[in-house]
CSV table of C-alpha atoms in Angstrom, one decimal:
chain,number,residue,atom,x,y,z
A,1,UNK,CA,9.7,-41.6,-2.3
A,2,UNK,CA,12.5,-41.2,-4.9
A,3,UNK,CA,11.2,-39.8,-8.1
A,4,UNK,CA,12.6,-42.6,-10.4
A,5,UNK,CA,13.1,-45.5,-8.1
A,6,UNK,CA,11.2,-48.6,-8.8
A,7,UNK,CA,8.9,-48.1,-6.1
A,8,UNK,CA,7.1,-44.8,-7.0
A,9,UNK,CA,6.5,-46.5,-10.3
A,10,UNK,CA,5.2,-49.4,-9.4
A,11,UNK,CA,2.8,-47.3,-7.3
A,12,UNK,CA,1.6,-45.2,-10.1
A,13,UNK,CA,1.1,-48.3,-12.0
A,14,UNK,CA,-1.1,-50.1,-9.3
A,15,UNK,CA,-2.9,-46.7,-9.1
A,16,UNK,CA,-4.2,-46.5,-12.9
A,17,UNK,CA,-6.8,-50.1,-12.2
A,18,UNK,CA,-7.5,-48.9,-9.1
A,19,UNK,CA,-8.8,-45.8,-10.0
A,20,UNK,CA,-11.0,-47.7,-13.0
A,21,UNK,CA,-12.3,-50.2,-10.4
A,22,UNK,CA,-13.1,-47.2,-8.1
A,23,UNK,CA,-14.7,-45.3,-10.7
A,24,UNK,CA,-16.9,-48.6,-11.9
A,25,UNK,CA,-17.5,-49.3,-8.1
A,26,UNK,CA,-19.0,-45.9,-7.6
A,27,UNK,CA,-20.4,-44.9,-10.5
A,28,UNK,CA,-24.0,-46.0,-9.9
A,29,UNK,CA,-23.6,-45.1,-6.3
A,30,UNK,CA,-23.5,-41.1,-6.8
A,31,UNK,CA,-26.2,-39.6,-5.2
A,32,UNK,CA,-27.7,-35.9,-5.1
A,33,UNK,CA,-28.5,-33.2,-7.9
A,34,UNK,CA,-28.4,-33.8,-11.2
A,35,UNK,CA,-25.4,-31.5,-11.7
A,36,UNK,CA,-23.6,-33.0,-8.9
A,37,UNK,CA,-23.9,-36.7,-10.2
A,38,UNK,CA,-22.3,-35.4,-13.7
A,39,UNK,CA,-19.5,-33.5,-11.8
A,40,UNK,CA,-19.2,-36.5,-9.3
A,41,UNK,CA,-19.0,-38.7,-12.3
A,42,UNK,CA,-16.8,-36.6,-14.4
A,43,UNK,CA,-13.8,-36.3,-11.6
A,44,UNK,CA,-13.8,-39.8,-11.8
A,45,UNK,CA,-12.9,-40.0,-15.4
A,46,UNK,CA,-10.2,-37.1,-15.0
A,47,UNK,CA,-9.1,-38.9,-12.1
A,48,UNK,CA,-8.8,-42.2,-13.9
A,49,UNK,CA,-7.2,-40.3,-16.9
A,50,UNK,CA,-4.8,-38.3,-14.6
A,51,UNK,CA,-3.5,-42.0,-13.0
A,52,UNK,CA,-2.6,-43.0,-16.5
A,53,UNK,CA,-1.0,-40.0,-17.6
A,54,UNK,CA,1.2,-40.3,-14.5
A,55,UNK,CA,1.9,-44.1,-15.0
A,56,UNK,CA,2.9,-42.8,-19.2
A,57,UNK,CA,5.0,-40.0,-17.1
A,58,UNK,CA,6.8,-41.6,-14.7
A,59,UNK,CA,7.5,-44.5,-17.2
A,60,UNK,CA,8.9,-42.3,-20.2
A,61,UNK,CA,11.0,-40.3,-17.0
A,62,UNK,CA,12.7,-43.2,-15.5
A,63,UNK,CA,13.7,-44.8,-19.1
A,64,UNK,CA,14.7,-40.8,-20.4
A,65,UNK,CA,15.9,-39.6,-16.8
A,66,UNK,CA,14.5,-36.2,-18.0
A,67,UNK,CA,14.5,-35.3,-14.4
A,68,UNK,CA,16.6,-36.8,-11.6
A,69,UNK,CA,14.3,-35.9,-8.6
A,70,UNK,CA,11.3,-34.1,-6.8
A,71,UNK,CA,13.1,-31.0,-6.8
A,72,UNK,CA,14.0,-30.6,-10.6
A,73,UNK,CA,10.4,-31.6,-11.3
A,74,UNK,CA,9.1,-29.3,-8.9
A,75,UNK,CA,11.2,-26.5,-10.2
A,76,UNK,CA,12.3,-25.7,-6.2
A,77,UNK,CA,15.7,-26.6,-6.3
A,78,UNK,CA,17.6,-24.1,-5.8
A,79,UNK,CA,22.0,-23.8,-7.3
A,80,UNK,CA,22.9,-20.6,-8.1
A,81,UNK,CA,24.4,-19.1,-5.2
A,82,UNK,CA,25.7,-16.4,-6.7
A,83,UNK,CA,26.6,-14.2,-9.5
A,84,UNK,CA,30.1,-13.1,-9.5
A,85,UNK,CA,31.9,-11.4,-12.1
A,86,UNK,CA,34.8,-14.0,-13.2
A,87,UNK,CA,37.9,-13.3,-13.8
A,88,UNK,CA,40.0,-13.8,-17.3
A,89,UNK,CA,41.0,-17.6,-17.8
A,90,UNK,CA,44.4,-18.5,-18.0
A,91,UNK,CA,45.8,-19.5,-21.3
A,92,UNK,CA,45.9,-23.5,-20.2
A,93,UNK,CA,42.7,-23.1,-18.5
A,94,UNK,CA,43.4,-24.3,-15.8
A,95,UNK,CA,45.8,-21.8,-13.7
A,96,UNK,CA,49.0,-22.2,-16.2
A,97,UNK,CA,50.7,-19.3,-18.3
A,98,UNK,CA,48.6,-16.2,-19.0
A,99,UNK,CA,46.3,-15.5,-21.4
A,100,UNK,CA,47.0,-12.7,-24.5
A,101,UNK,CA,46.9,-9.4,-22.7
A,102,UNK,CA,47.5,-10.9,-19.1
A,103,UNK,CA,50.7,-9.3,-17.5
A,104,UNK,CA,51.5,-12.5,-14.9
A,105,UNK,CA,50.2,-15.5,-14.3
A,106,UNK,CA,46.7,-15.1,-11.1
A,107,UNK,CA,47.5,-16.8,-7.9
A,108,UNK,CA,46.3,-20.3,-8.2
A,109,UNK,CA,42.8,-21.3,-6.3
A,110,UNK,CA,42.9,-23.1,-3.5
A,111,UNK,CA,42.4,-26.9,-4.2
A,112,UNK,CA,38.9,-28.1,-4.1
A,113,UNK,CA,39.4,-31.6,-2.6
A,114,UNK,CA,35.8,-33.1,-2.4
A,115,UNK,CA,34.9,-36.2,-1.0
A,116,UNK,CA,32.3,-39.1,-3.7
A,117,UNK,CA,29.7,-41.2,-2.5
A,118,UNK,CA,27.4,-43.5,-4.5
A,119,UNK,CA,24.9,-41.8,-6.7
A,120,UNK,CA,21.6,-42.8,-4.7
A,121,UNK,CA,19.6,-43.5,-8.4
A,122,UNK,CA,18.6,-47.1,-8.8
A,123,UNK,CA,19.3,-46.4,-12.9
A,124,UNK,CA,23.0,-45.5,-12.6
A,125,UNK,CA,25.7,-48.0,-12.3
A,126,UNK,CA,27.0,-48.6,-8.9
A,127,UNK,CA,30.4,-47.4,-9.7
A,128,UNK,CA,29.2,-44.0,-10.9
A,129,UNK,CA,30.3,-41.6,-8.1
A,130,UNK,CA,28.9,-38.3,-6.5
A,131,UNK,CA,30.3,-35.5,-5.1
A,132,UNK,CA,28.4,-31.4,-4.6
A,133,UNK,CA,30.4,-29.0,-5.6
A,134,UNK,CA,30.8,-25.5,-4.6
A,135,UNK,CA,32.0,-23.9,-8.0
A,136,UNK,CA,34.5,-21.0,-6.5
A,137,UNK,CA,34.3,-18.9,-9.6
A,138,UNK,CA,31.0,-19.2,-11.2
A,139,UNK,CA,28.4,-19.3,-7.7
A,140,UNK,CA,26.8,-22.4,-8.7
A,141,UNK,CA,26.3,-25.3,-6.2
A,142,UNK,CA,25.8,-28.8,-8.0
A,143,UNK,CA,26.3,-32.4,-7.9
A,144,UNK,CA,29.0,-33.8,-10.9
A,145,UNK,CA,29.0,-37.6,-11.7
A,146,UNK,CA,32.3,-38.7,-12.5
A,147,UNK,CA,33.0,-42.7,-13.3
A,148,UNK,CA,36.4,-43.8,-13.4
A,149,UNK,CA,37.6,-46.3,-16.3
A,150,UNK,CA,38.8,-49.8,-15.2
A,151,UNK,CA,42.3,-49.1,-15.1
A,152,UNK,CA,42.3,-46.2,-13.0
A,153,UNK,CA,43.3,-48.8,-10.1
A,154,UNK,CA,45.5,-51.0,-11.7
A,155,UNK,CA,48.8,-51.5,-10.1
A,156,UNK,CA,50.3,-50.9,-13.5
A,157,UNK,CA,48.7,-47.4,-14.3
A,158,UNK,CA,49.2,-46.0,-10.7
A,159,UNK,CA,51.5,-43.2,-12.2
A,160,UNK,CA,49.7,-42.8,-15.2
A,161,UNK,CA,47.6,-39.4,-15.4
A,162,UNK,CA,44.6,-39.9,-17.4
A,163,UNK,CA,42.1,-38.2,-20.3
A,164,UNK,CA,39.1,-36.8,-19.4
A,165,UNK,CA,35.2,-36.4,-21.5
A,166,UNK,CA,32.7,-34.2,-20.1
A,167,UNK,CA,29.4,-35.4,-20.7
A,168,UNK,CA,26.4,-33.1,-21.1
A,169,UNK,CA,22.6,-34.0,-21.1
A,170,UNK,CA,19.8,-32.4,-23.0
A,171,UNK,CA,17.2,-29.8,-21.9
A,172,UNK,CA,15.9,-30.6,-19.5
A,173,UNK,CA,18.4,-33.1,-18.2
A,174,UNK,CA,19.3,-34.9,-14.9
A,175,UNK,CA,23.5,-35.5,-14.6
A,176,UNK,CA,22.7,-39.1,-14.4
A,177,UNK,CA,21.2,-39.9,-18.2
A,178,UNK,CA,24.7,-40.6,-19.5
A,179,UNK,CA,24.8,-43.1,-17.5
A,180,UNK,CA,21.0,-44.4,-16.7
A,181,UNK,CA,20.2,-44.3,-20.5
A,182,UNK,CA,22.9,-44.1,-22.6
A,183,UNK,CA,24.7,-46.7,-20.9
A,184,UNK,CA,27.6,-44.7,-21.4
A,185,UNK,CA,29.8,-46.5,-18.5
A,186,UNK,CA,28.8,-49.8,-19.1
A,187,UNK,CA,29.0,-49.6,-22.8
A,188,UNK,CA,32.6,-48.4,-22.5
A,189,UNK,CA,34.0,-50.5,-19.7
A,190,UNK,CA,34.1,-53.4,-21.8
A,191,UNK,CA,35.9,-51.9,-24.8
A,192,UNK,CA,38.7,-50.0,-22.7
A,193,UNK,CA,39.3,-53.8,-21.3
A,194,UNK,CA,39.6,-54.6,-24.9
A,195,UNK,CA,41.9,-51.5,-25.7
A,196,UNK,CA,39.4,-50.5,-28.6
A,197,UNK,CA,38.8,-47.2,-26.6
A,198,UNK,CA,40.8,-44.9,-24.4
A,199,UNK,CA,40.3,-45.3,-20.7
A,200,UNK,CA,39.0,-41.2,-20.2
A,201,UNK,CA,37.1,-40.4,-17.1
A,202,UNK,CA,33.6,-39.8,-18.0
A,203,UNK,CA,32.1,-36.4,-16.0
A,204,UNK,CA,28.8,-35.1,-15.9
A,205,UNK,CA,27.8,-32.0,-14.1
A,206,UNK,CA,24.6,-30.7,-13.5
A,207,UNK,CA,23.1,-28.4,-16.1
A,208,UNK,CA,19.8,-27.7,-14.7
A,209,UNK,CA,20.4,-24.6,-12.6
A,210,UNK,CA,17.2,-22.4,-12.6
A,211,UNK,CA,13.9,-24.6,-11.7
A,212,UNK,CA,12.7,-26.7,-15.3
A,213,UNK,CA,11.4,-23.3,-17.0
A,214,UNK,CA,14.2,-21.5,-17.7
A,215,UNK,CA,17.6,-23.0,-19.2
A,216,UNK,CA,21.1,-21.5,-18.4
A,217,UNK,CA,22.6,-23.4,-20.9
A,218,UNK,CA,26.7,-22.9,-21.0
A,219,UNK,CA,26.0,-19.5,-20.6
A,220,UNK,CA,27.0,-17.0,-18.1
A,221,UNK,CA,24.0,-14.8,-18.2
A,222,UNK,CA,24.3,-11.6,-16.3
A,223,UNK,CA,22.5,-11.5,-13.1
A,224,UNK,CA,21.5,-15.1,-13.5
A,225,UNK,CA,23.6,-17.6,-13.6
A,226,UNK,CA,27.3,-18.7,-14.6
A,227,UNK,CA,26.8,-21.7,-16.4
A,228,UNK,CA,29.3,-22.0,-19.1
A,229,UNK,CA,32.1,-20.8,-16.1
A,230,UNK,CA,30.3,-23.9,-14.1
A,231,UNK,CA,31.3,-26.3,-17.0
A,232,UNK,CA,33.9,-25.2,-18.0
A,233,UNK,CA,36.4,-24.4,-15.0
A,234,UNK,CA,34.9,-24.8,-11.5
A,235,UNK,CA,33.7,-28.6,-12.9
A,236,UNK,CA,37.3,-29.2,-14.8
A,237,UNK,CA,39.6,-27.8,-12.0
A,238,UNK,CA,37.2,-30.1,-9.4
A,239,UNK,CA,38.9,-33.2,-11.5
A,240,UNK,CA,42.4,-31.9,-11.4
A,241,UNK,CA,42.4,-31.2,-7.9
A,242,UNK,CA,40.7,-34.9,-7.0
A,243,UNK,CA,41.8,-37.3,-9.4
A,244,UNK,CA,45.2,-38.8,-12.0
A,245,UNK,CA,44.2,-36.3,-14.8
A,246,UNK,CA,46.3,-34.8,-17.8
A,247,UNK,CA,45.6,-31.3,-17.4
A,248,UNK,CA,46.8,-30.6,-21.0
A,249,UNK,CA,44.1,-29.6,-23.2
A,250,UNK,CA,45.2,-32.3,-25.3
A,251,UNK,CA,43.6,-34.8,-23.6
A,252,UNK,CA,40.1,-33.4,-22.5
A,253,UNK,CA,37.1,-33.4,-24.7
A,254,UNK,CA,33.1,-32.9,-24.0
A,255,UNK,CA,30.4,-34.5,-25.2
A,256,UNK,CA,26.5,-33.7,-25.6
A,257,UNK,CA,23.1,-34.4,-27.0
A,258,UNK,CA,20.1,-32.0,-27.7
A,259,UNK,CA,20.9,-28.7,-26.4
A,260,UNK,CA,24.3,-30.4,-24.7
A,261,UNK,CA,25.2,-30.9,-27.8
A,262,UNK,CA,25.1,-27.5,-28.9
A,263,UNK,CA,27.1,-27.0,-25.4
A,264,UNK,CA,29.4,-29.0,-26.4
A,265,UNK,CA,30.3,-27.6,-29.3
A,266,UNK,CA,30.2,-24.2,-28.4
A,267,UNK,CA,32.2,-25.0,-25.3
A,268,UNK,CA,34.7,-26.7,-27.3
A,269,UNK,CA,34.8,-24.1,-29.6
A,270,UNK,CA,35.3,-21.4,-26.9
A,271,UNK,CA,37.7,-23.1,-24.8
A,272,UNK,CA,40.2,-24.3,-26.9
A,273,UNK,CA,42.6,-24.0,-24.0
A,274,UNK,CA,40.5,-26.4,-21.9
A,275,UNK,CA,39.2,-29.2,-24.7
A,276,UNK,CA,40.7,-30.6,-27.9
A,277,UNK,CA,37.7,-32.4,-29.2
A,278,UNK,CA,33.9,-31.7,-28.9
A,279,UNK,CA,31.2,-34.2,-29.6
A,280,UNK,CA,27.6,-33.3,-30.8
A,281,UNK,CA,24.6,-35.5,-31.3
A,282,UNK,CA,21.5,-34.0,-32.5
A,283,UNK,CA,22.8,-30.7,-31.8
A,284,UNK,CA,22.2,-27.1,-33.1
A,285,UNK,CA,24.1,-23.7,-33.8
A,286,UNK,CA,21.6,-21.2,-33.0
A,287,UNK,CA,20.8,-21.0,-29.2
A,288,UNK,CA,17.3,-20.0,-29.9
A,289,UNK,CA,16.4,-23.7,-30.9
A,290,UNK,CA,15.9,-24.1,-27.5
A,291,UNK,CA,12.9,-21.8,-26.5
A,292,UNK,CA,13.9,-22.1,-22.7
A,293,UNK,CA,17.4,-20.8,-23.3
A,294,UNK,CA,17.9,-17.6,-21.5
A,295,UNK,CA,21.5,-17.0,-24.5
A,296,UNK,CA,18.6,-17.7,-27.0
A,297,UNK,CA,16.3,-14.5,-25.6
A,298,UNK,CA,18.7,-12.0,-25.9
A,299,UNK,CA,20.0,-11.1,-29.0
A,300,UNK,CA,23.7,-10.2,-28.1
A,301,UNK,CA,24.1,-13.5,-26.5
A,302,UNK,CA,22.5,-15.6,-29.1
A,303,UNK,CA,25.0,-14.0,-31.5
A,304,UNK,CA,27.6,-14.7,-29.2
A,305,UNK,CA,27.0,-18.0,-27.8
A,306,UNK,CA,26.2,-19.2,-31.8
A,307,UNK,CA,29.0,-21.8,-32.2
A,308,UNK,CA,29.4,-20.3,-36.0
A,309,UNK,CA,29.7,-17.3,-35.0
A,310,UNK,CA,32.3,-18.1,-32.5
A,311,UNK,CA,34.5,-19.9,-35.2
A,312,UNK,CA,34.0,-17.3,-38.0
A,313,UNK,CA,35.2,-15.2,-35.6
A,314,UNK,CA,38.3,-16.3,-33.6
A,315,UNK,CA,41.3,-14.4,-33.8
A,316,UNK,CA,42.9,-18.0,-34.9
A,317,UNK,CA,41.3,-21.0,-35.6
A,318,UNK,CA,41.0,-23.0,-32.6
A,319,UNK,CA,43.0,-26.5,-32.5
A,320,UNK,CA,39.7,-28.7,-32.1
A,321,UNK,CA,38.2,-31.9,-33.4
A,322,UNK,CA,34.5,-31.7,-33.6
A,323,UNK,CA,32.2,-35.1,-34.2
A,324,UNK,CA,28.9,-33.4,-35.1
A,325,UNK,CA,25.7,-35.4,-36.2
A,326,UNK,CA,22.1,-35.0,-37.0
A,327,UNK,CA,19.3,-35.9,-39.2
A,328,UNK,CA,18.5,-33.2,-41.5
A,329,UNK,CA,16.5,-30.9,-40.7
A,330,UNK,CA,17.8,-32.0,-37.0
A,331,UNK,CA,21.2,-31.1,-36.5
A,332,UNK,CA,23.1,-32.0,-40.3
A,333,UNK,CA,22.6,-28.5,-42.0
A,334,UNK,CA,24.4,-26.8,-38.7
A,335,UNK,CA,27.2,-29.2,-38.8
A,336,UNK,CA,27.8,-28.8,-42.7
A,337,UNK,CA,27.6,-25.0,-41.8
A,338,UNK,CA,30.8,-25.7,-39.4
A,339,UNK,CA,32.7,-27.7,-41.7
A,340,UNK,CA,32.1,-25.2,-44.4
A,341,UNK,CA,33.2,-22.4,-42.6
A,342,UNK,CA,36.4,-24.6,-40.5
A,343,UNK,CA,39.7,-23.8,-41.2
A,344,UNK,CA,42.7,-26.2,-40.0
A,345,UNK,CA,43.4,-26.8,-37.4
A,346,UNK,CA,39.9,-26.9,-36.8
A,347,UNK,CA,38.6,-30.2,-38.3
A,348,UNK,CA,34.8,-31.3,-38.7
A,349,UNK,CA,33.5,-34.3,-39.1
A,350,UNK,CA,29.4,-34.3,-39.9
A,351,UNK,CA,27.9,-37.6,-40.0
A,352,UNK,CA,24.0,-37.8,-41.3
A,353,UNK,CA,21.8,-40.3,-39.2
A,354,UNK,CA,18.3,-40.9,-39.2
A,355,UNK,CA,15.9,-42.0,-36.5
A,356,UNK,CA,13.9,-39.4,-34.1
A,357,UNK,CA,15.2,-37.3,-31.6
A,358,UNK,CA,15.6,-39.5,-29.1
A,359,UNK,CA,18.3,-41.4,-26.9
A,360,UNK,CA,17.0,-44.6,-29.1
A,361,UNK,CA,19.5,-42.9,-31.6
A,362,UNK,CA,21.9,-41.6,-29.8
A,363,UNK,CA,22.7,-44.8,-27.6
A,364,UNK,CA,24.0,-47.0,-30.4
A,365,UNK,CA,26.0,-44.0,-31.1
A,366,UNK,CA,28.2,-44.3,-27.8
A,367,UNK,CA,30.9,-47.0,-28.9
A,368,UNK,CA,31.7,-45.0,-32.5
A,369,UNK,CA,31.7,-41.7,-31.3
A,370,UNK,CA,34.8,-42.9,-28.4
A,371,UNK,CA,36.1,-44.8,-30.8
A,372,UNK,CA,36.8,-41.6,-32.9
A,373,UNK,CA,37.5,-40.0,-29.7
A,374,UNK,CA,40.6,-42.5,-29.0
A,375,UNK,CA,41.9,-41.5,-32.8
A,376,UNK,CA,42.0,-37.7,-31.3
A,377,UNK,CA,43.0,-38.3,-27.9
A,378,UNK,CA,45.0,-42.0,-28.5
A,379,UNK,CA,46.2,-44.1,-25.7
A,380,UNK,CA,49.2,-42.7,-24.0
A,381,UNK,CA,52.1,-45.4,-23.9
């Protein structure tokens, strides 16, 4: 039974008076020793207790999408593959000229055509589509969401090559709550229709890569796992190679809340030559805000992967937009620290909300945050 379809929740609900009315039924019924009756009698209350606990589960799960299915909650999925080493990105990103210090431009990958299906998730939009991925360079194996904007098949925009977010969930995080609980798709559709937002492609890869106890992050870990190589060219090149897409860096941004908002800063931040605009909500700077994060553990990649860090740092200020918000004490401080320490091109924008941390904040957030994403990455005429 599917983890958050209707029916496993209307089981565990049915289960919870159940239990009470078995517990009631039996209670005077319990025979033998006097130690036996209290045991007898007290697996019934933890019984009872346990039912409701699931119900409270399996009801906070299905409106949160914390985790997509049996296997994430399990910890037994299994998509690391491998752990290569990866080669030096182009300077585009995406096979085009060389980087600094590159002699020639790499032979370009083969093209990763991959064929979409409906996501099977009761919660997600019918016209969200699946496809699992083999990432060639980082040796991850994952499903990516990817929802096309109305006019994708329009007679009209049939030549038109289009711009593209990449949306990443919190920690722990199933690839479908951008669209299950944000509503990101079906808060958007209207408004492209209206021309108030840019019609991007809306992608979102799996993050969960290591069971529900450990979190990879946008990392590539050593010996682990290649997560930030994952996001950040096996899931962007799968879009080139399948879909109408700008591959100028121009017109590709990511998005994130929680700990994928720290993502998707730093990836934005980092990758320069793959994303002109990054999008946090509720984020962080230091990776160790996330006691699960494997970059957070080790003290040369927490330095590293710190998204200050990585701007005080670049040889050149990266040309990127970032949309960064947060309470304080949640997020505000680390985006003042960015926009303190920016330099232009770079451009930060902090915005102070209020509200716990919690997709009841972030939701009403959608429409603004693509409306400022249309003012960096504008309709195309």
């Amino acid at each position: 039974m599917q983890l958050t379809g209707t029916p496993f929740l209307i089981c565990t609900i049915i289960l919870v008076p159940v239990s009470i009315a078995a517990a009631m039924l039996l209670w005077g019924r319990v025979r033998g020793a006097k130690p036996l009756k209290v045991l007898s009698r007290l697996a019934m209350l933890l019984f009872c207790q346990l039912t409701a606990v699931l119900m409270v589960f399996v009801m906070v799960n299905n409106a949160n999408l914390i985790y997509g299915n049996w296997d994430d909650l399990l910890g037994t999925g299994h998509h690391v593959r491998a752990v290569p080493s990866v080669p030096p990105a182009t300077a585009d990103g995406a096979g085009g000229t060389p980087a600094p210090g590159q002699d020639a431009k790499p032979p370009a990958p083969a093209k990763v055509v991959q064929s979409f299906k409906n996501v099977d998730d009761p919660k997600v939009p019918g016209d969200v589509r699946r496809t699992d991925l083999k990432g060639q360079l980082s040796g991850i194996d994952g499903e990516v969401l990817v929802w096309l904007p109305p006019q994708y098949d329009e007679p009209a925009y049939k030549d038109r090559k289009f711009p593209v977010v990449e949306l990443i969930p919190g920690w722990p995080g199933s690839s479908s709550t951008w669209y299950g609980t944000l509503k990101v798709s079906e808060q958007l559709k209207p408004l492209m229709q209206q021309g108030k937002v840019a019609p991007f492609i809306l992608v979102s890869p799996r993050t969960l890569l290591l069971g529900n106890q450990v979190d990879a992050g946008c990392t590539d870990v050593p010996g682990k796992a290649n997560a930030e190589t994952w996001l950040a060219r096996d899931v962007p090149q799968m879009v080139l190679d399948n879909f109408r897409v700008d591959p100028s860096p121009d017109r590709w941004a990511v998005a994130g809340y929680s700990a994928g908002a720290h993502c998707a800063t730093k990836l934005a931040l980092a990758h320069p030559n793959r994303y002109r605009a990054g999008v946090s909500l509720s984020g962080y700077n230091d990776p160790a805000a996330e006691k699960d994060s494997l970059a957070g553990q080790d003290p040369k990649l927490r330095e590293a992967n710190n998204p200050l860090n990585i701007l005080r740092n670049a040889a050149q200020p990266p040309k990127v937009a970032l949309y960064l918000s947060g309470n304080k004490g949640d997020g505000y401080e680390d985006a003042v620290a960015l926009r303190d320490a920016a330099k232009a091109p770079t451009t930060v924008q902090p915005v102070e909300t209020t509200g716990p941390h919690a997709s009841d904040v972030w939701k009403p957030m959608v429409p603004g945050v693509f409306e400022w994403l249309t003012g960096v990455i504008p309709v195309q005429p």
